[in-house]
CSV table of C-alpha atoms and ligand atoms in Angstrom, one decimal:
chain,number,residue,atom,x,y,z
A,1,MET,CA,25.2,3.6,1.5
A,2,LYS,CA,21.6,4.7,3.0
A,3,PRO,CA,21.5,3.3,6.7
A,4,THR,CA,18.9,1.0,7.7
A,5,ILE,CA,16.0,1.4,9.1
A,6,VAL,CA,14.2,-1.6,9.3
A,7,LYS,CA,15.4,-4.9,9.4
A,8,ILE,CA,12.9,-8.2,9.6
A,9,GLU,CA,14.8,-11.4,9.4
A,10,ASN,CA,12.6,-14.5,9.3
A,11,LEU,CA,9.9,-13.6,10.8
A,12,VAL,CA,8.0,-16.5,11.9
A,13,LYS,CA,3.9,-15.5,13.9
A,14,ARG,CA,1.9,-18.5,14.7
A,15,TYR,CA,-1.7,-17.9,16.1
A,16,GLY,CA,-2.6,-21.4,17.0
A,17,GLU,CA,-2.2,-23.7,14.1
A,18,LEU,CA,-2.0,-20.4,12.1
A,19,VAL,CA,1.1,-19.2,9.9
A,20,ALA,CA,0.5,-15.4,10.1
A,21,LEU,CA,3.7,-14.5,8.8
A,22,ASP,CA,6.3,-17.6,7.3
A,23,HIS,CA,10.2,-16.5,7.2
A,24,PHE,CA,9.0,-13.1,6.3
A,25,SER,CA,12.5,-10.7,5.5
A,26,LEU,CA,12.8,-6.7,5.1
A,27,GLU,CA,15.1,-4.6,5.1
A,28,ILE,CA,14.2,-0.5,4.6
A,29,LYS,CA,16.5,2.2,4.1
A,30,GLU,CA,16.2,6.0,4.8
A,31,GLY,CA,14.2,7.9,3.0
A,32,GLU,CA,12.2,5.2,1.3
A,33,ILE,CA,8.3,4.7,0.9
A,34,PHE,CA,8.1,0.8,1.2
A,35,GLY,CA,4.7,-0.5,-0.1
A,36,LEU,CA,3.9,-3.5,1.9
A,37,LEU,CA,0.9,-4.7,-0.7
A,38,GLY,CA,-1.0,-7.6,0.1
A,39,PRO,CA,-5.0,-8.8,0.1
A,40,ASN,CA,-7.0,-8.7,3.4
A,41,GLY,CA,-4.9,-11.4,5.6
A,42,SER,CA,-1.8,-11.6,4.2
A,43,GLY,CA,0.1,-10.7,7.2
A,44,LYS,CA,0.6,-7.0,6.7
A,45,THR,CA,-1.2,-6.2,10.0
A,46,THR,CA,0.7,-8.7,12.1
A,47,THR,CA,4.1,-7.6,10.6
A,48,ILE,CA,3.5,-4.1,12.1
A,49,ASN,CA,2.3,-5.1,15.0
A,50,CYS,CA,5.8,-7.5,15.4
A,51,LEU,CA,7.8,-4.8,14.2
A,52,LEU,CA,6.7,-2.3,17.0
A,53,SER,CA,7.2,-5.1,19.7
A,54,LEU,CA,3.2,-5.3,20.2
A,55,LEU,CA,3.1,-8.6,19.8
A,56,SER,CA,5.7,-11.1,20.6
A,57,TYR,CA,6.3,-14.1,17.7
A,58,ASP,CA,7.8,-17.5,17.3
A,59,LYS,CA,11.1,-16.8,15.6
A,60,GLY,CA,13.0,-14.0,13.8
A,61,ASP,CA,14.9,-10.9,14.3
A,62,ILE,CA,14.3,-7.4,13.7
A,63,GLU,CA,16.3,-4.3,14.1
A,64,VAL,CA,14.9,-0.7,13.9
A,65,PHE,CA,17.5,2.4,13.3
A,66,GLY,CA,20.0,-0.5,13.9
A,67,LYS,CA,19.1,-1.8,17.3
A,68,PRO,CA,17.6,-4.7,18.3
A,69,MET,CA,13.8,-4.0,18.6
A,70,LYS,CA,12.4,-5.5,22.2
A,71,PRO,CA,9.1,-4.1,23.9
A,72,THR,CA,11.2,-1.6,26.1
A,73,SER,CA,13.0,0.0,23.5
A,74,TYR,CA,11.3,3.2,24.0
A,75,ASP,CA,14.2,5.4,22.8
A,76,ILE,CA,13.0,3.7,19.7
A,77,LYS,CA,9.6,3.9,19.5
A,78,ARG,CA,9.6,7.9,20.0
A,79,GLU,CA,11.2,8.1,17.2
A,80,ILE,CA,8.5,6.4,15.3
A,81,GLY,CA,4.7,7.5,14.5
A,82,VAL,CA,2.6,4.9,14.1
A,83,ILE,CA,-1.2,5.1,12.0
A,84,MET,CA,-3.1,2.1,12.7
A,85,GLN,CA,-5.6,0.8,10.6
A,86,ASN,CA,-8.3,0.8,13.2
A,87,VAL,CA,-9.4,5.0,13.9
A,88,ALA,CA,-7.8,5.1,17.6
A,89,VAL,CA,-8.4,8.7,18.7
A,90,LEU,CA,-9.8,9.9,22.5
A,91,ASP,CA,-13.7,10.5,21.8
A,92,GLU,CA,-13.9,13.7,24.8
A,93,LEU,CA,-11.3,15.5,23.3
A,94,THR,CA,-11.7,18.4,20.1
A,95,VAL,CA,-9.8,17.8,17.5
A,96,ARG,CA,-6.7,20.2,18.8
A,97,GLU,CA,-6.6,18.5,22.0
A,98,ASN,CA,-6.2,14.7,20.5
A,99,ILE,CA,-3.6,16.2,18.3
A,100,ASP,CA,-1.8,18.2,21.4
A,101,TYR,CA,-2.3,14.9,23.8
A,102,PHE,CA,-0.6,12.6,21.6
A,103,CYS,CA,2.0,15.0,20.5
A,104,GLY,CA,2.6,15.5,23.7
A,105,LEU,CA,3.6,12.2,25.2
A,106,TYR,CA,7.2,13.2,23.1
A,107,ILE,CA,7.3,16.3,22.9
A,108,ARG,CA,7.3,18.5,26.0
A,109,ASP,CA,8.3,21.8,25.4
A,110,LYS,CA,5.0,23.7,25.5
A,111,ALA,CA,5.9,26.8,22.7
A,112,LYS,CA,7.5,24.0,20.5
A,113,ARG,CA,4.3,21.5,20.8
A,114,LYS,CA,1.5,24.2,20.2
A,115,GLU,CA,4.1,25.1,16.9
A,116,TYR,CA,4.1,21.2,16.2
A,117,VAL,CA,0.4,20.7,16.5
A,118,ASP,CA,-0.4,23.9,14.3
A,119,GLU,CA,1.4,22.6,11.6
A,120,ALA,CA,-0.2,18.9,11.9
A,121,ILE,CA,-3.5,20.5,11.9
A,122,ARG,CA,-2.4,22.6,8.4
A,123,PHE,CA,-0.5,19.5,7.0
A,124,VAL,CA,-4.1,17.5,6.8
A,125,GLY,CA,-6.0,20.6,6.3
A,126,LEU,CA,-8.1,19.6,9.6
A,127,GLU,CA,-7.6,24.1,10.2
A,128,ASP,CA,-11.7,24.6,10.0
A,129,PHE,CA,-12.1,21.8,12.5
A,130,VAL,CA,-10.6,22.0,15.5
A,131,ASN,CA,-13.0,22.2,17.8
A,132,PHE,CA,-14.6,19.3,16.9
A,133,ARG,CA,-15.4,15.9,18.5
A,134,PRO,CA,-14.4,13.3,16.9
A,135,GLN,CA,-17.9,11.8,16.4
A,136,LYS,CA,-18.9,14.7,14.4
A,137,LEU,CA,-15.9,14.1,11.8
A,138,SER,CA,-17.1,12.8,8.6
A,139,GLY,CA,-15.0,8.8,7.9
A,140,GLY,CA,-12.4,10.6,6.0
A,141,LEU,CA,-11.7,13.7,8.4
A,142,LEU,CA,-11.2,11.0,11.1
A,143,ARG,CA,-8.5,9.2,8.8
A,144,ARG,CA,-6.9,13.1,9.0
A,145,LEU,CA,-7.0,13.6,12.4
A,146,ASN,CA,-5.7,9.9,13.0
A,147,ILE,CA,-3.3,10.8,11.1
A,148,ALA,CA,-2.2,13.8,12.4
A,149,CYS,CA,-2.1,12.8,16.3
A,150,GLY,CA,0.4,10.0,14.7
A,151,ILE,CA,2.6,12.1,12.7
A,152,ALA,CA,2.6,15.4,14.9
A,153,HIS,CA,6.0,15.3,17.3
A,154,LYS,CA,7.8,14.3,14.0
A,155,PRO,CA,8.9,11.2,13.6
A,156,LYS,CA,11.9,9.4,11.7
A,157,LEU,CA,9.7,6.7,10.8
A,158,ILE,CA,6.4,7.0,9.8
A,159,ILE,CA,4.1,3.4,9.6
A,160,LEU,CA,0.6,3.7,8.2
A,161,ASP,CA,-1.6,0.6,8.0
A,162,GLU,CA,-4.4,1.2,5.3
A,163,PRO,CA,-4.8,4.3,6.3
A,164,THR,CA,-7.4,4.9,2.9
A,165,VAL,CA,-9.5,2.3,3.8
A,166,ALA,CA,-13.2,3.4,3.3
A,167,VAL,CA,-12.1,7.2,2.5
A,168,ASP,CA,-13.5,9.4,0.1
A,169,PRO,CA,-11.2,10.7,-2.8
A,170,GLN,CA,-10.7,13.8,-1.7
A,171,SER,CA,-9.3,12.3,1.5
A,172,ARG,CA,-7.8,9.7,0.5
A,173,ASN,CA,-5.1,12.5,-2.0
A,174,ARG,CA,-4.8,14.5,0.7
A,175,ILE,CA,-3.4,11.6,2.2
A,176,LEU,CA,-1.1,10.2,0.0
A,177,GLU,CA,0.6,13.9,-1.0
A,178,GLY,CA,1.1,14.2,2.3
A,179,ILE,CA,2.8,11.4,2.6
A,180,GLN,CA,5.0,11.8,-0.5
A,181,GLU,CA,5.4,15.3,1.6
A,182,LEU,CA,6.5,14.1,5.3
A,183,ASN,CA,8.6,11.9,3.3
A,184,ARG,CA,10.1,15.0,0.8
A,185,GLN,CA,10.9,16.4,4.4
A,186,GLY,CA,13.1,13.3,5.6
A,187,ALA,CA,10.8,10.6,6.8
A,188,THR,CA,10.8,7.1,6.2
A,189,VAL,CA,7.3,5.7,5.3
A,190,ILE,CA,5.9,2.1,5.9
A,191,TYR,CA,2.3,2.4,4.0
A,192,THR,CA,0.4,-1.3,4.1
A,193,SER,CA,-2.4,-1.6,1.5
A,194,HIS,CA,-4.2,-3.9,-0.5
A,195,TYR,CA,-5.0,-1.3,-3.1
A,196,MET,CA,-2.3,-2.0,-5.9
A,197,GLU,CA,-3.0,1.5,-7.8
A,198,GLU,CA,-1.8,3.5,-4.6
A,199,VAL,CA,0.8,1.5,-3.7
A,200,GLU,CA,2.2,1.9,-7.2
A,201,GLN,CA,1.8,5.9,-6.6
A,202,ILE,CA,3.7,6.6,-3.9
A,203,CYS,CA,5.9,3.5,-3.0
A,204,THR,CA,9.6,3.6,-4.1
A,205,ARG,CA,9.7,-0.1,-3.5
A,206,ILE,CA,7.5,-2.6,-2.7
A,207,ALA,CA,7.0,-6.0,-0.6
A,208,ILE,CA,4.4,-8.2,-1.8
A,209,MET,CA,2.8,-10.3,0.5
A,210,ASP,CA,0.9,-13.4,0.2
A,211,HIS,CA,-0.2,-15.8,3.3
A,212,GLY,CA,1.7,-14.5,5.5
A,213,ARG,CA,5.0,-14.7,2.6
A,214,LYS,CA,6.7,-12.6,0.9
A,215,ILE,CA,6.1,-13.2,-2.9
A,216,ALA,CA,8.3,-11.0,-4.2
A,217,GLU,CA,10.2,-7.2,-4.0
A,218,GLY,CA,11.6,-4.1,-5.6
A,219,THR,CA,10.2,-0.9,-7.7
A,220,LYS,CA,7.5,-1.6,-9.6
A,221,GLU,CA,9.2,-1.3,-12.7
A,222,GLU,CA,11.1,-4.2,-11.5
A,223,LEU,CA,8.5,-6.2,-10.1
A,224,LYS,CA,6.3,-5.6,-13.8
A,225,GLY,CA,9.8,-6.8,-15.0
A,226,MET,CA,9.4,-10.1,-13.5
A,227,ILE,CA,6.4,-11.1,-15.1
A,228,ARG,CA,5.5,-12.4,-19.3
A,229,ASN,CA,2.3,-10.3,-19.5
A,230,THR,CA,3.5,-6.7,-20.7
A,231,GLU,CA,0.5,-5.7,-22.6
A,232,SER,CA,-3.6,-6.6,-22.0
A,233,VAL,CA,-5.4,-6.0,-25.3
A,234,SER,CA,-8.7,-6.0,-24.3
A,235,ILE,CA,-11.6,-5.2,-27.6
A,236,GLU,CA,-15.3,-4.9,-27.3
A,237,ILE,CA,-16.6,-7.2,-29.9
A,238,LEU,CA,-20.0,-8.4,-30.3
A,239,GLU,CA,-19.2,-11.6,-32.6
A,240,LEU,CA,-15.9,-13.4,-32.9
A,241,PRO,CA,-15.8,-16.8,-34.7
A,242,ASP,CA,-13.6,-19.6,-33.3
A,243,GLU,CA,-11.3,-19.3,-36.5
A,244,ILE,CA,-10.6,-15.9,-35.8
A,245,ARG,CA,-10.0,-16.4,-32.2
A,246,GLU,CA,-7.2,-18.9,-32.8
A,247,LYS,CA,-5.8,-17.1,-35.6
A,248,ILE,CA,-5.1,-14.1,-33.0
A,249,ALA,CA,-4.0,-16.8,-30.0
A,250,GLY,CA,-1.1,-17.5,-33.0
A,251,LEU,CA,0.1,-13.9,-33.9
A,252,PRO,CA,3.5,-13.5,-32.3
A,253,HIS,CA,3.7,-12.8,-28.2
A,254,VAL,CA,0.4,-13.4,-28.0
A,255,TYR,CA,0.2,-16.4,-24.9
A,256,GLU,CA,-3.2,-16.4,-24.0
A,257,THR,CA,-7.1,-14.6,-25.2
A,258,GLY,CA,-10.5,-15.0,-23.7
A,259,TYR,CA,-13.7,-13.9,-24.7
A,260,ASP,CA,-16.8,-14.1,-22.9
A,261,GLY,CA,-19.3,-13.1,-25.5
A,262,ASP,CA,-18.7,-8.8,-26.1
A,263,ARG,CA,-15.0,-8.7,-24.9
A,264,LEU,CA,-12.2,-10.4,-26.8
A,265,THR,CA,-9.0,-10.1,-24.3
A,266,VAL,CA,-5.6,-10.6,-25.5
A,267,ARG,CA,-2.3,-11.0,-23.2
A,268,CYS,CA,0.6,-10.6,-24.9
A,269,SER,CA,4.8,-10.7,-23.7
A,270,GLY,CA,7.5,-8.8,-25.4
A,271,GLY,CA,6.4,-7.3,-29.1
A,272,ARG,CA,5.1,-3.4,-30.2
A,273,HIS,CA,2.7,-3.8,-32.8
A,274,ASN,CA,0.5,-6.3,-31.3
A,275,LEU,CA,-2.9,-4.1,-31.3
A,276,ILE,CA,-2.0,-3.3,-34.8
A,277,ARG,CA,-1.6,-6.8,-35.7
A,278,ILE,CA,-5.1,-8.0,-33.8
A,279,LEU,CA,-7.0,-5.6,-35.3
A,280,GLY,CA,-5.2,-6.1,-38.8
A,281,VAL,CA,-6.7,-9.8,-37.8
A,282,LEU,CA,-10.4,-9.1,-37.2
A,283,GLN,CA,-10.8,-6.2,-40.0
A,284,GLU,CA,-9.3,-8.9,-42.9
A,285,ALA,CA,-11.9,-10.7,-41.8
A,286,GLY,CA,-14.9,-8.0,-42.0
A,287,LEU,CA,-15.7,-8.6,-38.5
A,288,GLY,CA,-16.8,-5.0,-37.0
A,289,PHE,CA,-15.6,-4.0,-33.6
A,290,GLY,CA,-16.2,-1.5,-30.5
A,291,ARG,CA,-14.1,0.2,-28.0
A,292,VAL,CA,-10.4,-0.7,-27.9
A,293,TYR,CA,-8.6,-0.4,-25.0
A,294,SER,CA,-4.1,-1.0,-24.5
A,295,GLU,CA,-2.8,-1.7,-21.3
A,296,LEU,CA,0.5,-1.7,-19.6
A,297,PRO,CA,1.1,-4.1,-16.6
A,298,THR,CA,-0.3,-4.0,-13.0
A,299,LEU,CA,0.6,-5.2,-9.8
A,300,ASN,CA,-1.8,-6.8,-10.2
A,301,ASP,CA,-0.5,-8.9,-13.3
A,302,VAL,CA,2.2,-9.4,-11.1
A,303,PHE,CA,0.0,-11.1,-8.2
A,304,LEU,CA,-1.6,-13.0,-10.7
A,305,GLU,CA,1.2,-14.2,-12.7
A,306,ILE,CA,3.0,-15.0,-9.3
A,307,THR,CA,-0.3,-16.8,-7.0
A,308,GLY,CA,-2.9,-17.9,-10.0
A,309,THR,CA,-5.5,-15.2,-8.3
A,310,ALA,CA,-6.0,-11.5,-8.8
A,311,LEU,CA,-5.1,-9.2,-6.1
A,312,ARG,CA,-9.0,-8.2,-5.7
A,313,ASP,CA,-10.5,-11.6,-5.5
A,314,ALA,CA,-7.4,-13.0,-3.3
A,315,LYS,CA,-8.4,-13.8,0.6
A,316,GLY,CA,-5.6,-14.5,2.6
A,317,GLU,CA,-8.2,-16.8,5.0
B,401,LIG,P1,-4.0,-8.0,6.8
B,401,LIG,O1,-2.8,-7.0,7.7
B,401,LIG,O2,-2.8,-8.7,5.8
B,401,LIG,O3,-5.3,-8.2,6.2
B,401,LIG,P2,-3.1,-9.6,8.8
B,401,LIG,O4,-2.0,-9.3,10.0
B,401,LIG,O5,-4.1,-9.3,10.5
B,401,LIG,O6,-3.5,-9.4,7.5
B,401,LIG,O7,-4.3,-11.4,9.4
B,401,LIG,C1,-3.0,-12.3,9.1
B,401,LIG,C2,-3.4,-14.0,9.5
B,401,LIG,O8,-3.5,-13.9,10.7
B,401,LIG,C3,-5.3,-13.7,8.9
B,401,LIG,O9,-5.4,-14.9,8.0
B,401,LIG,C4,-5.7,-13.9,9.6
B,401,LIG,O10,-7.0,-14.0,10.0
B,401,LIG,C5,-4.7,-13.8,11.3
B,401,LIG,N1,-4.7,-13.3,12.5
B,401,LIG,C6,-4.7,-11.7,12.7
B,401,LIG,N2,-4.6,-11.4,14.0
B,401,LIG,C7,-5.4,-12.6,14.5
B,401,LIG,C8,-5.3,-12.9,15.9
B,401,LIG,N3,-5.7,-11.9,16.9
B,401,LIG,N4,-6.0,-13.9,16.3
B,401,LIG,C9,-6.1,-15.1,15.5
B,401,LIG,N5,-5.5,-14.8,14.1
B,401,LIG,C10,-5.0,-13.4,13.9
B,402,LIG,MG1,-4.4,-5.0,8.3
């Protein structure tokens, strides 16, 4: 059994009347890339701030590395690398100086620190920018600098709060690959995002949050196994008589159909030949159709089935 790195029990955090975290619990084991997935306002950043003892809370217990986490737990904090949602670097320092400054908060030995700083620069791919000031960097490069500052001291636990928001695809891929590499080197990772594709791509386990509550938890396979949907078929079709749509709705395993005038969507639960059967009905009726898609469930479907709202449309406020 791997040791527990983070344990949050029954955390409650109120901002005045608003309950930002509502009896939220979590246990993260060594070696995981744990994803906190939820729409804006669901409580991800609040969870991170409580976990780091940067924010007081109303109720609950938090342990990190098996010890209670308090504002003065400096021995714990030095083993944690934090990459906050809002980039926090020093404008008057260059890229290298910034990384050296943050690394120096933990690593006193100069030779070792130089080695760690060089490694962090290579790691995020900022070799060509070491003498740049932060203002001269693009959004993606600035994010990478922010990450380098958080990881240079080789922490055991790395927490990244939405590190890919407003980042170009190249930097995004670099960041996601970097997180996986840090994990292979032994770090436990907590990763928050409202992008389900990213969470699905890199996380070993995922907790889905909504309105400060954990609504589901598991591996992506486990999460998808919790819902009814196993396949969504969508077909471009310009004419669809009601009786044909009803015929499709009556096929085995079909539990929902939708038609918006040029696209038919059919949601299925179980079964293996859904697409063939649906196309069979259309062909039999002599109806022409355009492109056909069949999609396996995504984490968005999990969110949708549990909350009734699509993740991308959900607003926590
Ligand atoms: P997320 O990081 O998932 O977007 P947050 O943890 O930032 O969500 O916010 C959770 C809820 O708490 C939201 O409804 C947000 O408006 C509210 N909130 C966050 N910070 C504050 C604050 N300092 N004062 C009042 N309300 C806040
Ligand atoms: Mg946030």
